JSON list of C-alpha atoms in Angstrom, two decimals:
[
{"chain": "S", "resi": 7, "resn": "MET", "atom": "CA", "xyz": [-60.32, 9.70, 31.35]},
{"chain": "S", "resi": 8, "resn": "GLN", "atom": "CA", "xyz": [-63.70, 11.03, 31.20]},
{"chain": "S", "resi": 9, "resn": "ALA", "atom": "CA", "xyz": [-62.89, 13.15, 28.15]},
{"chain": "S", "resi": 10, "resn": "ILE", "atom": "CA", "xyz": [-60.35, 13.99, 25.84]},
{"chain": "S", "resi": 11, "resn": "LEU", "atom": "CA", "xyz": [-60.02, 17.31, 24.26]},
{"chain": "S", "resi": 12, "resn": "ILE", "atom": "CA", "xyz": [-58.58, 17.94, 20.89]},
{"chain": "S", "resi": 13, "resn": "GLY", "atom": "CA", "xyz": [-58.20, 20.87, 18.41]},
{"chain": "S", "resi": 14, "resn": "PHE", "atom": "CA", "xyz": [-55.84, 23.43, 16.98]},
{"chain": "S", "resi": 15, "resn": "MET", "atom": "CA", "xyz": [-53.84, 25.74, 19.02]},
{"chain": "S", "resi": 16, "resn": "GLY", "atom": "CA", "xyz": [-55.66, 28.55, 20.50]},
{"chain": "S", "resi": 17, "resn": "SER", "atom": "CA", "xyz": [-59.00, 26.62, 20.54]},
{"chain": "S", "resi": 18, "resn": "GLY", "atom": "CA", "xyz": [-59.07, 26.39, 24.26]},
{"chain": "S", "resi": 19, "resn": "LYS", "atom": "CA", "xyz": [-58.17, 22.96, 25.06]},
{"chain": "S", "resi": 20, "resn": "THR", "atom": "CA", "xyz": [-56.18, 23.49, 28.16]},
{"chain": "S", "resi": 21, "resn": "THR", "atom": "CA", "xyz": [-58.27, 26.26, 29.61]},
{"chain": "S", "resi": 22, "resn": "VAL", "atom": "CA", "xyz": [-61.35, 24.47, 29.20]},
{"chain": "S", "resi": 23, "resn": "GLY", "atom": "CA", "xyz": [-59.89, 21.17, 30.25]},
{"chain": "S", "resi": 24, "resn": "GLN", "atom": "CA", "xyz": [-58.76, 22.92, 33.59]},
{"chain": "S", "resi": 25, "resn": "LEU", "atom": "CA", "xyz": [-62.20, 24.30, 34.09]},
{"chain": "S", "resi": 26, "resn": "LEU", "atom": "CA", "xyz": [-64.13, 21.27, 33.16]},
{"chain": "S", "resi": 27, "resn": "ALA", "atom": "CA", "xyz": [-62.26, 18.97, 35.45]},
{"chain": "S", "resi": 28, "resn": "ALA", "atom": "CA", "xyz": [-62.63, 21.39, 38.24]},
{"chain": "S", "resi": 29, "resn": "GLU", "atom": "CA", "xyz": [-66.46, 21.37, 37.66]},
{"chain": "S", "resi": 30, "resn": "LEU", "atom": "CA", "xyz": [-66.64, 17.64, 37.40]},
{"chain": "S", "resi": 31, "resn": "GLY", "atom": "CA", "xyz": [-64.33, 17.24, 40.51]},
{"chain": "S", "resi": 32, "resn": "THR", "atom": "CA", "xyz": [-61.72, 15.37, 38.78]},
{"chain": "S", "resi": 33, "resn": "HIS", "atom": "CA", "xyz": [-58.09, 15.57, 37.35]},
{"chain": "S", "resi": 34, "resn": "HIS", "atom": "CA", "xyz": [-57.05, 17.55, 34.64]},
{"chain": "S", "resi": 35, "resn": "ALA", "atom": "CA", "xyz": [-54.05, 16.16, 32.51]},
{"chain": "S", "resi": 36, "resn": "ASP", "atom": "CA", "xyz": [-52.01, 18.16, 29.69]},
{"chain": "S", "resi": 37, "resn": "LEU", "atom": "CA", "xyz": [-50.56, 15.61, 27.49]},
{"chain": "S", "resi": 38, "resn": "ASP", "atom": "CA", "xyz": [-47.70, 17.95, 26.58]},
{"chain": "S", "resi": 39, "resn": "ASP", "atom": "CA", "xyz": [-47.07, 18.79, 30.28]},
{"chain": "S", "resi": 40, "resn": "MET", "atom": "CA", "xyz": [-46.81, 14.99, 30.67]},
{"chain": "S", "resi": 41, "resn": "ILE", "atom": "CA", "xyz": [-44.50, 14.43, 27.75]},
{"chain": "S", "resi": 42, "resn": "VAL", "atom": "CA", "xyz": [-42.02, 17.20, 29.31]},
{"chain": "S", "resi": 43, "resn": "GLN", "atom": "CA", "xyz": [-42.29, 15.69, 32.82]},
{"chain": "S", "resi": 44, "resn": "ARG", "atom": "CA", "xyz": [-41.66, 12.16, 31.20]},
{"chain": "S", "resi": 45, "resn": "ALA", "atom": "CA", "xyz": [-38.72, 13.24, 29.39]},
{"chain": "S", "resi": 46, "resn": "GLY", "atom": "CA", "xyz": [-37.28, 15.68, 31.84]},
{"chain": "S", "resi": 47, "resn": "LYS", "atom": "CA", "xyz": [-37.03, 18.26, 28.75]},
{"chain": "S", "resi": 48, "resn": "THR", "atom": "CA", "xyz": [-38.98, 20.89, 27.13]},
{"chain": "S", "resi": 49, "resn": "ILE", "atom": "CA", "xyz": [-40.56, 19.92, 23.82]},
{"chain": "S", "resi": 50, "resn": "SER", "atom": "CA", "xyz": [-38.49, 22.36, 22.07]},
{"chain": "S", "resi": 51, "resn": "THR", "atom": "CA", "xyz": [-35.29, 20.61, 23.45]},
{"chain": "S", "resi": 52, "resn": "ILE", "atom": "CA", "xyz": [-36.77, 16.99, 22.66]},
{"chain": "S", "resi": 53, "resn": "PHE", "atom": "CA", "xyz": [-37.12, 18.01, 18.94]},
{"chain": "S", "resi": 54, "resn": "ALA", "atom": "CA", "xyz": [-33.97, 19.79, 18.81]},
{"chain": "S", "resi": 55, "resn": "GLU", "atom": "CA", "xyz": [-31.91, 16.98, 20.58]},
{"chain": "S", "resi": 56, "resn": "ARG", "atom": "CA", "xyz": [-33.81, 13.64, 19.44]},
{"chain": "S", "resi": 57, "resn": "GLY", "atom": "CA", "xyz": [-36.06, 14.90, 16.59]},
{"chain": "S", "resi": 58, "resn": "GLU", "atom": "CA", "xyz": [-39.64, 14.62, 15.59]},
{"chain": "S", "resi": 59, "resn": "ALA", "atom": "CA", "xyz": [-39.77, 10.84, 15.37]},
{"chain": "S", "resi": 60, "resn": "TYR", "atom": "CA", "xyz": [-38.62, 10.46, 18.92]},
{"chain": "S", "resi": 61, "resn": "PHE", "atom": "CA", "xyz": [-40.97, 13.11, 20.11]},
{"chain": "S", "resi": 62, "resn": "ARG", "atom": "CA", "xyz": [-43.92, 11.32, 18.43]},
{"chain": "S", "resi": 63, "resn": "GLN", "atom": "CA", "xyz": [-42.89, 7.95, 19.69]},
{"chain": "S", "resi": 64, "resn": "LEU", "atom": "CA", "xyz": [-43.06, 9.50, 23.32]},
{"chain": "S", "resi": 65, "resn": "GLU", "atom": "CA", "xyz": [-46.24, 11.28, 22.56]},
{"chain": "S", "resi": 66, "resn": "GLN", "atom": "CA", "xyz": [-48.07, 8.04, 21.66]},
{"chain": "S", "resi": 67, "resn": "GLN", "atom": "CA", "xyz": [-46.69, 6.30, 24.64]},
{"chain": "S", "resi": 68, "resn": "THR", "atom": "CA", "xyz": [-47.81, 8.95, 26.89]},
{"chain": "S", "resi": 69, "resn": "LEU", "atom": "CA", "xyz": [-51.14, 9.40, 25.14]},
{"chain": "S", "resi": 70, "resn": "ARG", "atom": "CA", "xyz": [-51.64, 5.47, 25.73]},
{"chain": "S", "resi": 71, "resn": "ASP", "atom": "CA", "xyz": [-50.84, 5.92, 29.53]},
{"chain": "S", "resi": 72, "resn": "ALA", "atom": "CA", "xyz": [-52.92, 9.17, 29.98]},
{"chain": "S", "resi": 73, "resn": "ILE", "atom": "CA", "xyz": [-56.07, 7.48, 28.58]},
{"chain": "S", "resi": 74, "resn": "ALA", "atom": "CA", "xyz": [-55.86, 4.87, 31.25]},
{"chain": "S", "resi": 75, "resn": "GLN", "atom": "CA", "xyz": [-56.06, 7.45, 33.97]},
{"chain": "S", "resi": 76, "resn": "PRO", "atom": "CA", "xyz": [-59.28, 9.20, 35.37]},
{"chain": "S", "resi": 77, "resn": "GLY", "atom": "CA", "xyz": [-59.93, 12.80, 34.49]},
{"chain": "S", "resi": 78, "resn": "ILE", "atom": "CA", "xyz": [-59.96, 15.28, 31.52]},
{"chain": "S", "resi": 79, "resn": "LEU", "atom": "CA", "xyz": [-57.10, 15.19, 29.13]},
{"chain": "S", "resi": 80, "resn": "SER", "atom": "CA", "xyz": [-56.20, 17.97, 26.80]},
{"chain": "S", "resi": 81, "resn": "THR", "atom": "CA", "xyz": [-53.90, 17.04, 23.87]},
{"chain": "S", "resi": 82, "resn": "GLY", "atom": "CA", "xyz": [-51.31, 18.94, 21.70]},
{"chain": "S", "resi": 83, "resn": "GLY", "atom": "CA", "xyz": [-52.67, 20.44, 18.68]},
{"chain": "S", "resi": 84, "resn": "GLY", "atom": "CA", "xyz": [-50.69, 18.13, 16.30]},
{"chain": "S", "resi": 85, "resn": "THR", "atom": "CA", "xyz": [-51.41, 14.91, 18.49]},
{"chain": "S", "resi": 86, "resn": "PRO", "atom": "CA", "xyz": [-54.46, 13.61, 16.46]},
{"chain": "S", "resi": 87, "resn": "THR", "atom": "CA", "xyz": [-52.81, 14.57, 13.14]},
{"chain": "S", "resi": 88, "resn": "ILE", "atom": "CA", "xyz": [-50.51, 11.32, 13.67]},
{"chain": "S", "resi": 89, "resn": "ALA", "atom": "CA", "xyz": [-52.16, 8.39, 12.51]},
{"chain": "S", "resi": 90, "resn": "ALA", "atom": "CA", "xyz": [-51.13, 6.08, 15.40]},
{"chain": "S", "resi": 91, "resn": "ASN", "atom": "CA", "xyz": [-52.53, 8.67, 17.60]},
{"chain": "S", "resi": 92, "resn": "ALA", "atom": "CA", "xyz": [-55.67, 9.15, 16.09]},
{"chain": "S", "resi": 93, "resn": "ALA", "atom": "CA", "xyz": [-56.18, 5.52, 16.05]},
{"chain": "S", "resi": 94, "resn": "ILE", "atom": "CA", "xyz": [-55.50, 5.50, 20.00]},
{"chain": "S", "resi": 95, "resn": "LEU", "atom": "CA", "xyz": [-58.13, 8.43, 20.25]},
{"chain": "S", "resi": 96, "resn": "LYS", "atom": "CA", "xyz": [-60.80, 6.66, 18.14]},
{"chain": "S", "resi": 97, "resn": "ALA", "atom": "CA", "xyz": [-60.19, 3.44, 20.19]},
{"chain": "S", "resi": 98, "resn": "SER", "atom": "CA", "xyz": [-60.75, 5.31, 23.44]},
{"chain": "S", "resi": 99, "resn": "PRO", "atom": "CA", "xyz": [-63.86, 4.48, 25.53]},
{"chain": "S", "resi": 100, "resn": "VAL", "atom": "CA", "xyz": [-64.22, 8.04, 26.33]},
{"chain": "S", "resi": 101, "resn": "PRO", "atom": "CA", "xyz": [-65.53, 10.87, 24.23]},
{"chain": "S", "resi": 102, "resn": "VAL", "atom": "CA", "xyz": [-63.14, 12.70, 21.93]},
{"chain": "S", "resi": 103, "resn": "ILE", "atom": "CA", "xyz": [-64.26, 16.41, 21.78]},
{"chain": "S", "resi": 104, "resn": "CYS", "atom": "CA", "xyz": [-62.87, 18.70, 19.30]},
{"chain": "S", "resi": 105, "resn": "LEU", "atom": "CA", "xyz": [-62.77, 22.43, 20.17]},
{"chain": "S", "resi": 106, "resn": "THR", "atom": "CA", "xyz": [-63.08, 24.58, 16.87]},
{"chain": "S", "resi": 107, "resn": "ALA", "atom": "CA", "xyz": [-62.80, 28.23, 16.51]},
{"chain": "S", "resi": 108, "resn": "SER", "atom": "CA", "xyz": [-62.66, 30.59, 13.45]},
{"chain": "S", "resi": 109, "resn": "ASP", "atom": "CA", "xyz": [-59.39, 31.84, 11.98]},
{"chain": "S", "resi": 110, "resn": "GLN", "atom": "CA", "xyz": [-60.07, 35.18, 13.31]},
{"chain": "S", "resi": 111, "resn": "THR", "atom": "CA", "xyz": [-60.61, 33.83, 16.81]},
{"chain": "S", "resi": 112, "resn": "ILE", "atom": "CA", "xyz": [-57.54, 31.72, 16.86]},
{"chain": "S", "resi": 113, "resn": "LEU", "atom": "CA", "xyz": [-55.29, 34.27, 15.55]},
{"chain": "S", "resi": 114, "resn": "GLY", "atom": "CA", "xyz": [-56.71, 36.64, 18.45]},
{"chain": "S", "resi": 115, "resn": "ARG", "atom": "CA", "xyz": [-55.89, 33.96, 20.77]},
{"chain": "S", "resi": 116, "resn": "VAL", "atom": "CA", "xyz": [-52.36, 33.21, 19.92]},
{"chain": "S", "resi": 117, "resn": "ALA", "atom": "CA", "xyz": [-51.05, 36.63, 18.58]},
{"chain": "S", "resi": 118, "resn": "GLN", "atom": "CA", "xyz": [-49.45, 37.68, 21.79]},
{"chain": "S", "resi": 119, "resn": "ASP", "atom": "CA", "xyz": [-48.53, 34.07, 23.17]},
{"chain": "S", "resi": 120, "resn": "THR", "atom": "CA", "xyz": [-44.67, 33.93, 22.79]},
{"chain": "S", "resi": 121, "resn": "GLY", "atom": "CA", "xyz": [-44.82, 30.31, 24.22]},
{"chain": "S", "resi": 122, "resn": "ARG", "atom": "CA", "xyz": [-45.77, 29.07, 20.51]},
{"chain": "S", "resi": 123, "resn": "PRO", "atom": "CA", "xyz": [-42.85, 28.80, 18.23]},
{"chain": "S", "resi": 124, "resn": "LEU", "atom": "CA", "xyz": [-45.31, 27.87, 15.40]},
{"chain": "S", "resi": 125, "resn": "VAL", "atom": "CA", "xyz": [-46.79, 31.28, 15.49]},
{"chain": "S", "resi": 126, "resn": "ASP", "atom": "CA", "xyz": [-43.69, 32.91, 14.94]},
{"chain": "S", "resi": 127, "resn": "GLU", "atom": "CA", "xyz": [-42.31, 30.53, 12.49]},
{"chain": "S", "resi": 128, "resn": "LEU", "atom": "CA", "xyz": [-45.38, 30.31, 10.20]},
{"chain": "S", "resi": 129, "resn": "GLY", "atom": "CA", "xyz": [-46.87, 33.71, 10.51]},
{"chain": "S", "resi": 130, "resn": "SER", "atom": "CA", "xyz": [-50.72, 34.33, 10.45]},
{"chain": "S", "resi": 131, "resn": "GLY", "atom": "CA", "xyz": [-51.06, 32.75, 6.81]},
{"chain": "S", "resi": 132, "resn": "GLY", "atom": "CA", "xyz": [-49.00, 29.68, 7.29]},
{"chain": "S", "resi": 133, "resn": "LEU", "atom": "CA", "xyz": [-50.89, 29.18, 10.80]},
{"chain": "S", "resi": 134, "resn": "MET", "atom": "CA", "xyz": [-54.35, 29.18, 9.19]},
{"chain": "S", "resi": 135, "resn": "ALA", "atom": "CA", "xyz": [-53.23, 27.00, 6.22]},
{"chain": "S", "resi": 136, "resn": "LEU", "atom": "CA", "xyz": [-51.97, 24.47, 8.91]},
{"chain": "S", "resi": 137, "resn": "LYS", "atom": "CA", "xyz": [-55.24, 24.91, 10.61]},
{"chain": "S", "resi": 138, "resn": "GLN", "atom": "CA", "xyz": [-57.19, 24.02, 7.57]},
{"chain": "S", "resi": 139, "resn": "LYS", "atom": "CA", "xyz": [-54.79, 21.09, 6.67]},
{"chain": "S", "resi": 140, "resn": "ARG", "atom": "CA", "xyz": [-55.55, 19.67, 9.99]},
{"chain": "S", "resi": 141, "resn": "ALA", "atom": "CA", "xyz": [-59.22, 20.18, 10.14]},
{"chain": "S", "resi": 142, "resn": "ALA", "atom": "CA", "xyz": [-60.23, 16.79, 8.53]},
{"chain": "S", "resi": 143, "resn": "LEU", "atom": "CA", "xyz": [-57.96, 14.96, 10.85]},
{"chain": "S", "resi": 144, "resn": "TYR", "atom": "CA", "xyz": [-59.49, 16.67, 13.79]},
{"chain": "S", "resi": 145, "resn": "ARG", "atom": "CA", "xyz": [-63.03, 15.58, 12.64]},
{"chain": "S", "resi": 146, "resn": "ALA", "atom": "CA", "xyz": [-61.98, 12.20, 12.01]},
{"chain": "S", "resi": 147, "resn": "ALA", "atom": "CA", "xyz": [-60.51, 11.71, 15.34]},
{"chain": "S", "resi": 148, "resn": "ALA", "atom": "CA", "xyz": [-63.58, 13.31, 17.20]},
{"chain": "S", "resi": 149, "resn": "ASP", "atom": "CA", "xyz": [-66.71, 12.05, 18.35]},
{"chain": "S", "resi": 150, "resn": "VAL", "atom": "CA", "xyz": [-68.15, 15.69, 18.67]},
{"chain": "S", "resi": 151, "resn": "ALA", "atom": "CA", "xyz": [-67.01, 19.21, 17.79]},
{"chain": "S", "resi": 152, "resn": "VAL", "atom": "CA", "xyz": [-67.86, 22.28, 20.00]},
{"chain": "S", "resi": 153, "resn": "ALA", "atom": "CA", "xyz": [-67.65, 25.63, 18.46]},
{"chain": "S", "resi": 154, "resn": "THR", "atom": "CA", "xyz": [-65.78, 28.05, 20.92]},
{"chain": "S", "resi": 155, "resn": "ASP", "atom": "CA", "xyz": [-66.15, 31.29, 18.98]},
{"chain": "S", "resi": 156, "resn": "GLY", "atom": "CA", "xyz": [-67.70, 34.10, 21.20]},
{"chain": "S", "resi": 157, "resn": "LEU", "atom": "CA", "xyz": [-68.00, 31.77, 24.37]},
{"chain": "S", "resi": 158, "resn": "THR", "atom": "CA", "xyz": [-66.31, 32.16, 27.51]},
{"chain": "S", "resi": 159, "resn": "PRO", "atom": "CA", "xyz": [-64.55, 28.97, 28.96]},
{"chain": "S", "resi": 160, "resn": "ALA", "atom": "CA", "xyz": [-67.55, 28.66, 31.17]},
{"chain": "S", "resi": 161, "resn": "GLN", "atom": "CA", "xyz": [-69.88, 28.65, 28.53]},
{"chain": "S", "resi": 162, "resn": "ILE", "atom": "CA", "xyz": [-67.83, 26.10, 26.65]},
{"chain": "S", "resi": 163, "resn": "VAL", "atom": "CA", "xyz": [-67.84, 23.92, 29.80]},
{"chain": "S", "resi": 164, "resn": "ALA", "atom": "CA", "xyz": [-71.42, 24.18, 30.08]},
{"chain": "S", "resi": 165, "resn": "GLU", "atom": "CA", "xyz": [-71.92, 23.22, 26.45]},
{"chain": "S", "resi": 166, "resn": "ILE", "atom": "CA", "xyz": [-69.87, 20.16, 26.78]},
{"chain": "S", "resi": 167, "resn": "LYS", "atom": "CA", "xyz": [-71.41, 18.99, 29.93]},
{"chain": "S", "resi": 168, "resn": "THR", "atom": "CA", "xyz": [-74.86, 19.44, 28.18]},
{"chain": "S", "resi": 169, "resn": "ARG", "atom": "CA", "xyz": [-74.28, 17.96, 24.73]},
{"chain": "S", "resi": 170, "resn": "VAL", "atom": "CA", "xyz": [-71.70, 15.18, 25.66]},
{"chain": "S", "resi": 171, "resn": "LEU", "atom": "CA", "xyz": [-71.29, 14.41, 29.42]},
{"chain": "S", "resi": 172, "resn": "GLN", "atom": "CA", "xyz": [-74.89, 14.51, 30.39]},
{"chain": "S", "resi": 173, "resn": "PRO", "atom": "CA", "xyz": [-75.92, 11.13, 32.06]},
{"chain": "S", "resi": 174, "resn": "GLY", "atom": "CA", "xyz": [-77.76, 9.05, 29.66]},
{"chain": "S", "resi": 175, "resn": "HIS", "atom": "CA", "xyz": [-76.24, 10.59, 26.62]},
{"chain": "S", "resi": 176, "resn": "ARG", "atom": "CA", "xyz": [-74.82, 8.08, 24.10]},
{"chain": "S", "resi": 177, "resn": "LEU", "atom": "CA", "xyz": [-71.19, 9.46, 24.35]},
{"chain": "S", "resi": 178, "resn": "ALA", "atom": "CA", "xyz": [-71.45, 10.02, 28.25]},
{"chain": "S", "resi": 179, "resn": "ALA", "atom": "CA", "xyz": [-72.44, 6.39, 28.50]},
{"chain": "S", "resi": 180, "resn": "ASN", "atom": "CA", "xyz": [-69.13, 5.38, 26.87]},
{"chain": "S", "resi": 181, "resn": "GLY", "atom": "CA", "xyz": [-67.35, 6.80, 29.76]}
]
């Protein structure tokens, strides 16, 4: 990997990851998609049939495998909140970039997204409580944070390229 994107749902990990990979002429991988492909089942089905412990085991192994591949990796919102995954991220030789956004921005981005069961399950108040609970875990797992509020995906990519992936930059030298 050249960079790993983490952050709360709606922070832009997948959208920005795809655009960043395209600009760098490399591959983009989405960890959740890789888990679904590996299991041959949706994440909801994995949880329903095998439970969270099995999902997290599958997630951890898929994360290890993904980091060994070239490109940009977008993780699931819960990935860095699991201690074993956070340790894998911290040990990664490539920069781990946390995309951040305000509560208002996150709610605006995920409000109409029917593919996010937690949005319906928790409601806006519960979702923001979860975001706050996870914030320290994201900071601990990341090498750098990039705020996405008020920026287009292209502007976020430009910020990442300037601050993190620029040749000679401390983090870029790791990748």
